[in-house]
mmCIF file of C-alpha atoms and ligand atoms in Angstrom:
data_model
loop_
_atom_site.group_PDB
_atom_site.id
_atom_site.type_symbol
_atom_site.label_atom_id
_atom_site.label_comp_id
_atom_site.label_asym_id
_atom_site.label_seq_id
_atom_site.Cartn_x
_atom_site.Cartn_y
_atom_site.Cartn_z
ATOM 1 C CA UNK A 25 20.475 -7.549 -10.600
ATOM 2 C CA UNK A 26 17.299 -9.041 -9.743
ATOM 3 C CA UNK A 27 14.089 -6.961 -10.441
ATOM 4 C CA UNK A 28 13.786 -3.707 -9.436
ATOM 5 C CA UNK A 29 10.314 -2.720 -9.374
ATOM 6 C CA UNK A 30 7.471 -0.153 -8.478
ATOM 7 C CA UNK A 31 4.408 -0.628 -5.752
ATOM 8 C CA UNK A 32 1.639 1.231 -4.281
ATOM 9 C CA UNK A 33 0.582 1.435 -0.913
ATOM 10 C CA UNK A 34 -2.405 2.981 1.208
ATOM 11 C CA UNK A 35 -2.267 3.322 4.946
ATOM 12 C CA UNK A 36 -6.301 3.402 5.075
ATOM 13 C CA UNK A 37 -8.236 5.250 6.861
ATOM 14 C CA UNK A 38 -8.849 3.392 9.913
ATOM 15 C CA UNK A 39 -4.973 2.925 10.755
ATOM 16 C CA UNK A 40 -4.492 6.755 10.765
ATOM 17 C CA UNK A 41 -7.051 7.355 13.026
ATOM 18 C CA UNK A 42 -5.186 4.441 14.884
ATOM 19 C CA UNK A 43 -2.394 6.252 14.789
ATOM 20 C CA UNK A 44 -0.571 3.476 12.909
ATOM 21 C CA UNK A 45 1.357 5.340 10.426
ATOM 22 C CA UNK A 46 4.806 5.458 12.370
ATOM 23 C CA UNK A 47 4.385 2.002 12.915
ATOM 24 C CA UNK A 48 3.841 1.185 9.449
ATOM 25 C CA UNK A 49 6.361 3.358 7.779
ATOM 26 C CA UNK A 50 8.813 1.539 10.775
ATOM 27 C CA UNK A 51 8.375 -1.817 9.247
ATOM 28 C CA UNK A 52 8.896 -0.478 5.723
ATOM 29 C CA UNK A 53 12.349 1.561 6.699
ATOM 30 C CA UNK A 54 13.355 -1.484 8.724
ATOM 31 C CA UNK A 55 13.054 -4.060 6.487
ATOM 32 C CA UNK A 56 14.708 -1.843 3.757
ATOM 33 C CA UNK A 57 12.102 -0.755 1.434
ATOM 34 C CA UNK A 58 12.714 2.276 -0.387
ATOM 35 C CA UNK A 59 10.545 5.153 -0.736
ATOM 36 C CA UNK A 60 10.695 6.800 -3.095
ATOM 37 C CA UNK A 61 6.814 9.102 -3.179
ATOM 38 C CA UNK A 62 4.065 9.783 0.038
ATOM 39 C CA UNK A 63 2.020 11.570 0.887
ATOM 40 C CA UNK A 64 -1.104 12.752 3.181
ATOM 41 C CA UNK A 65 -4.357 13.267 1.469
ATOM 42 C CA UNK A 66 -8.314 12.601 1.053
ATOM 43 C CA UNK A 67 -8.957 10.247 -1.285
ATOM 44 C CA UNK A 68 -12.180 11.676 -3.510
ATOM 45 C CA UNK A 69 -15.185 9.482 -4.689
ATOM 46 C CA UNK A 70 -14.098 9.854 -8.033
ATOM 47 C CA UNK A 71 -10.339 8.673 -7.664
ATOM 48 C CA UNK A 72 -11.668 5.637 -4.813
ATOM 49 C CA UNK A 73 -13.841 4.258 -8.215
ATOM 50 C CA UNK A 74 -11.066 4.201 -10.195
ATOM 51 C CA UNK A 75 -8.631 2.474 -7.768
ATOM 52 C CA UNK A 76 -11.028 -0.067 -6.627
ATOM 53 C CA UNK A 77 -12.822 -0.593 -9.952
ATOM 54 C CA UNK A 78 -12.151 -4.042 -10.563
ATOM 55 C CA UNK A 79 -14.561 -4.339 -7.544
ATOM 56 C CA UNK A 80 -17.320 -2.482 -9.144
ATOM 57 C CA UNK A 81 -21.012 -4.687 -8.842
ATOM 58 C CA UNK A 82 -18.847 -6.950 -5.788
ATOM 59 C CA UNK A 83 -20.992 -6.958 -2.881
ATOM 60 C CA UNK A 84 -18.783 -5.110 -0.639
ATOM 61 C CA UNK A 85 -17.546 -2.072 -2.975
ATOM 62 C CA UNK A 86 -20.047 0.038 -1.917
ATOM 63 C CA UNK A 87 -19.200 -0.030 1.367
ATOM 64 C CA UNK A 88 -15.320 -0.324 0.569
ATOM 65 C CA UNK A 89 -15.552 2.949 -1.124
ATOM 66 C CA UNK A 90 -17.126 4.944 1.894
ATOM 67 C CA UNK A 91 -14.439 3.085 4.069
ATOM 68 C CA UNK A 92 -11.685 4.797 1.753
ATOM 69 C CA UNK A 93 -12.923 8.439 1.510
ATOM 70 C CA UNK A 94 -13.897 8.381 5.016
ATOM 71 C CA UNK A 95 -10.884 9.821 6.330
ATOM 72 C CA UNK A 96 -7.259 10.969 5.209
ATOM 73 C CA UNK A 97 -4.994 8.416 4.221
ATOM 74 C CA UNK A 98 -1.273 8.343 3.523
ATOM 75 C CA UNK A 99 -0.610 7.021 -0.106
ATOM 76 C CA UNK A 100 2.911 6.233 -1.161
ATOM 77 C CA UNK A 101 5.308 4.611 -3.219
ATOM 78 C CA UNK A 102 8.074 1.970 -2.682
ATOM 79 C CA UNK A 103 10.728 0.516 -4.826
ATOM 80 C CA UNK A 104 13.574 -2.226 -4.279
ATOM 81 C CA UNK A 105 13.970 -5.792 -5.477
ATOM 82 C CA UNK A 106 10.862 -8.284 -5.962
ATOM 83 C CA UNK A 107 9.537 -5.440 -3.922
ATOM 84 C CA UNK A 108 5.266 -5.853 -4.448
ATOM 85 C CA UNK A 109 5.670 -9.749 -3.378
ATOM 86 C CA UNK A 110 7.637 -8.381 -0.353
ATOM 87 C CA UNK A 111 5.221 -6.186 0.466
ATOM 88 C CA UNK A 112 2.350 -8.101 0.073
ATOM 89 C CA UNK A 113 4.192 -10.771 2.518
ATOM 90 C CA UNK A 114 4.595 -7.478 4.673
ATOM 91 C CA UNK A 115 0.989 -6.733 4.774
ATOM 92 C CA UNK A 116 -0.447 -10.525 4.968
ATOM 93 C CA UNK A 117 -3.659 -11.678 3.594
ATOM 94 C CA UNK A 118 -7.095 -9.998 2.567
ATOM 95 C CA UNK A 119 -8.600 -11.418 5.738
ATOM 96 C CA UNK A 120 -6.944 -10.377 8.512
ATOM 97 C CA UNK A 121 -8.504 -13.552 10.128
ATOM 98 C CA UNK A 122 -6.165 -15.401 8.153
ATOM 99 C CA UNK A 123 -3.173 -13.478 8.306
ATOM 100 C CA UNK A 124 0.071 -14.606 10.155
ATOM 101 C CA UNK A 125 0.976 -12.669 13.257
ATOM 102 C CA UNK A 126 3.801 -10.507 12.734
ATOM 103 C CA UNK A 127 2.269 -9.238 9.215
ATOM 104 C CA UNK A 128 0.716 -5.839 8.967
ATOM 105 C CA UNK A 129 -2.908 -6.976 9.071
ATOM 106 C CA UNK A 130 -1.915 -9.929 11.223
ATOM 107 C CA UNK A 131 -1.169 -7.576 13.780
ATOM 108 C CA UNK A 132 -3.348 -4.675 13.832
ATOM 109 C CA UNK A 133 -6.828 -5.856 12.387
ATOM 110 C CA UNK A 134 -9.819 -7.500 12.779
ATOM 111 C CA UNK A 135 -11.916 -8.096 10.244
ATOM 112 C CA UNK A 136 -11.617 -7.451 6.053
ATOM 113 C CA UNK A 137 -13.430 -4.665 5.260
ATOM 114 C CA UNK A 138 -10.912 -2.515 8.327
ATOM 115 C CA UNK A 139 -7.671 -4.271 6.914
ATOM 116 C CA UNK A 140 -4.963 -1.301 7.510
ATOM 117 C CA UNK A 141 -3.270 -1.643 4.520
ATOM 118 C CA UNK A 142 -3.430 -1.512 0.993
ATOM 119 C CA UNK A 143 -1.075 -2.842 -1.567
ATOM 120 C CA UNK A 144 -0.605 -3.234 -5.562
ATOM 121 C CA UNK A 145 -0.631 -7.267 -5.972
ATOM 122 C CA UNK A 146 0.763 -7.038 -9.154
ATOM 123 C CA UNK A 147 2.932 -5.080 -12.003
ATOM 124 C CA UNK A 148 0.205 -4.236 -13.873
ATOM 125 C CA UNK A 149 -2.211 -2.958 -10.615
ATOM 126 C CA UNK A 150 1.343 -1.094 -9.269
ATOM 127 C CA UNK A 151 1.733 0.597 -12.194
ATOM 128 C CA UNK A 152 -1.882 1.841 -12.667
ATOM 129 C CA UNK A 153 -2.575 2.488 -8.684
ATOM 130 C CA UNK A 154 1.212 4.551 -8.697
ATOM 131 C CA UNK A 155 -0.701 6.902 -12.125
ATOM 132 C CA UNK A 156 -3.810 7.532 -10.306
ATOM 133 C CA UNK A 157 -1.920 9.230 -7.227
ATOM 134 C CA UNK A 158 0.878 10.662 -8.487
ATOM 135 C CA UNK A 159 2.727 12.420 -10.972
ATOM 136 C CA UNK A 160 6.187 11.960 -12.192
ATOM 137 C CA UNK A 161 7.410 14.857 -10.758
ATOM 138 C CA UNK A 162 6.338 13.589 -7.416
ATOM 139 C CA UNK A 163 8.491 10.650 -7.721
ATOM 140 C CA UNK A 164 11.387 10.731 -6.440
ATOM 141 C CA UNK A 165 14.943 9.224 -7.521
ATOM 142 C CA UNK A 166 17.673 8.578 -5.028
ATOM 143 C CA UNK A 167 20.407 6.225 -3.767
ATOM 144 C CA UNK A 168 19.573 5.044 -0.224
ATOM 145 C CA UNK A 169 22.969 4.844 1.578
ATOM 146 C CA UNK A 170 22.099 1.123 3.341
ATOM 147 C CA UNK A 171 21.546 -0.346 -0.725
ATOM 148 C CA UNK A 172 24.871 -1.610 -0.458
ATOM 149 C CA UNK A 173 24.111 -3.591 2.098
ATOM 150 C CA UNK A 174 21.001 -4.669 1.860
ATOM 151 C CA UNK A 175 21.707 -5.977 -2.068
ATOM 152 C CA UNK A 176 24.391 -8.680 -2.447
HETATM 153 P P1 IDP B 209 -6.132 -6.713 -1.027
HETATM 154 O O1 IDP B 209 -6.580 -5.377 -0.757
HETATM 155 O O2 IDP B 209 -5.528 -7.964 -0.112
HETATM 156 O O3 IDP B 209 -5.484 -6.488 -2.298
HETATM 157 P P2 IDP B 209 -8.943 -6.849 -2.724
HETATM 158 O O4 IDP B 209 -9.642 -8.618 -3.384
HETATM 159 O O5 IDP B 209 -8.184 -6.562 -3.767
HETATM 160 O O6 IDP B 209 -7.427 -6.919 -0.970
HETATM 161 O O7 IDP B 209 -9.894 -6.038 -1.755
HETATM 162 C C1 IDP B 209 -9.383 -4.546 -1.605
HETATM 163 C C2 IDP B 209 -10.392 -4.289 -0.512
HETATM 164 O O8 IDP B 209 -11.476 -4.731 -0.539
HETATM 165 C C3 IDP B 209 -9.902 -5.426 0.838
HETATM 166 O O9 IDP B 209 -8.098 -5.091 0.683
HETATM 167 C C4 IDP B 209 -10.768 -5.077 2.034
HETATM 168 O O10 IDP B 209 -10.157 -3.476 2.673
HETATM 169 C C5 IDP B 209 -12.449 -5.386 1.360
HETATM 170 N N1 IDP B 209 -12.812 -6.404 0.780
HETATM 171 C C6 IDP B 209 -12.316 -7.269 -0.260
HETATM 172 N N2 IDP B 209 -13.118 -8.084 0.007
HETATM 173 C C7 IDP B 209 -14.220 -8.044 1.093
HETATM 174 C C8 IDP B 209 -14.863 -8.534 1.875
HETATM 175 O O11 IDP B 209 -15.364 -10.020 1.007
HETATM 176 N N3 IDP B 209 -15.943 -7.953 1.983
HETATM 177 C C9 IDP B 209 -15.551 -6.587 2.538
HETATM 178 N N4 IDP B 209 -14.695 -6.114 2.562
HETATM 179 C C10 IDP B 209 -13.944 -6.980 1.634
HETATM 180 MG MG1 MG B 210 -6.388 -5.842 -3.961
#
């Protein structure tokens, strides 16, 4: 068995406002990513500051917190083999100008400060971010019917 991991994703306020929720979730489903938690929510100032604590003090920090609290988001948890790396690859690089076409940011974003999607970048940050946004009860364990065809 390969590495079964969990990762945190967030469809950011710009993507919600631009009607991209369905397209992004469709990409996840098409690829075979398993959603084990998901909610539509408003990120509070406090949650935004905790989520982006590693960026505190950087020049873009205040604008980043303002951006992520500027409207509703869709937050969720994905589970799968090597899911952190796969999700980061699907998102594309942080700066949309450097993203490959075919990635979420490459297809939908123009600027680093409006880059549509968040995904955890390591096991450690995934664990931390999932814990910030979800309780254990909100995470649902189940078998997805197509897993037997996705994994050898
Ligand atoms: P990531 O989202 O690809 O993991 P991070 O370096 O963790 O990228 O940065 C978090 C978020 O902060 C980015 O997704 C982007 O929205 C914003 N950001 C990062 N660097 C800059 C910058 O140089 N200017 C403006 N916003 C930035
Ligand atoms: Mg990051």
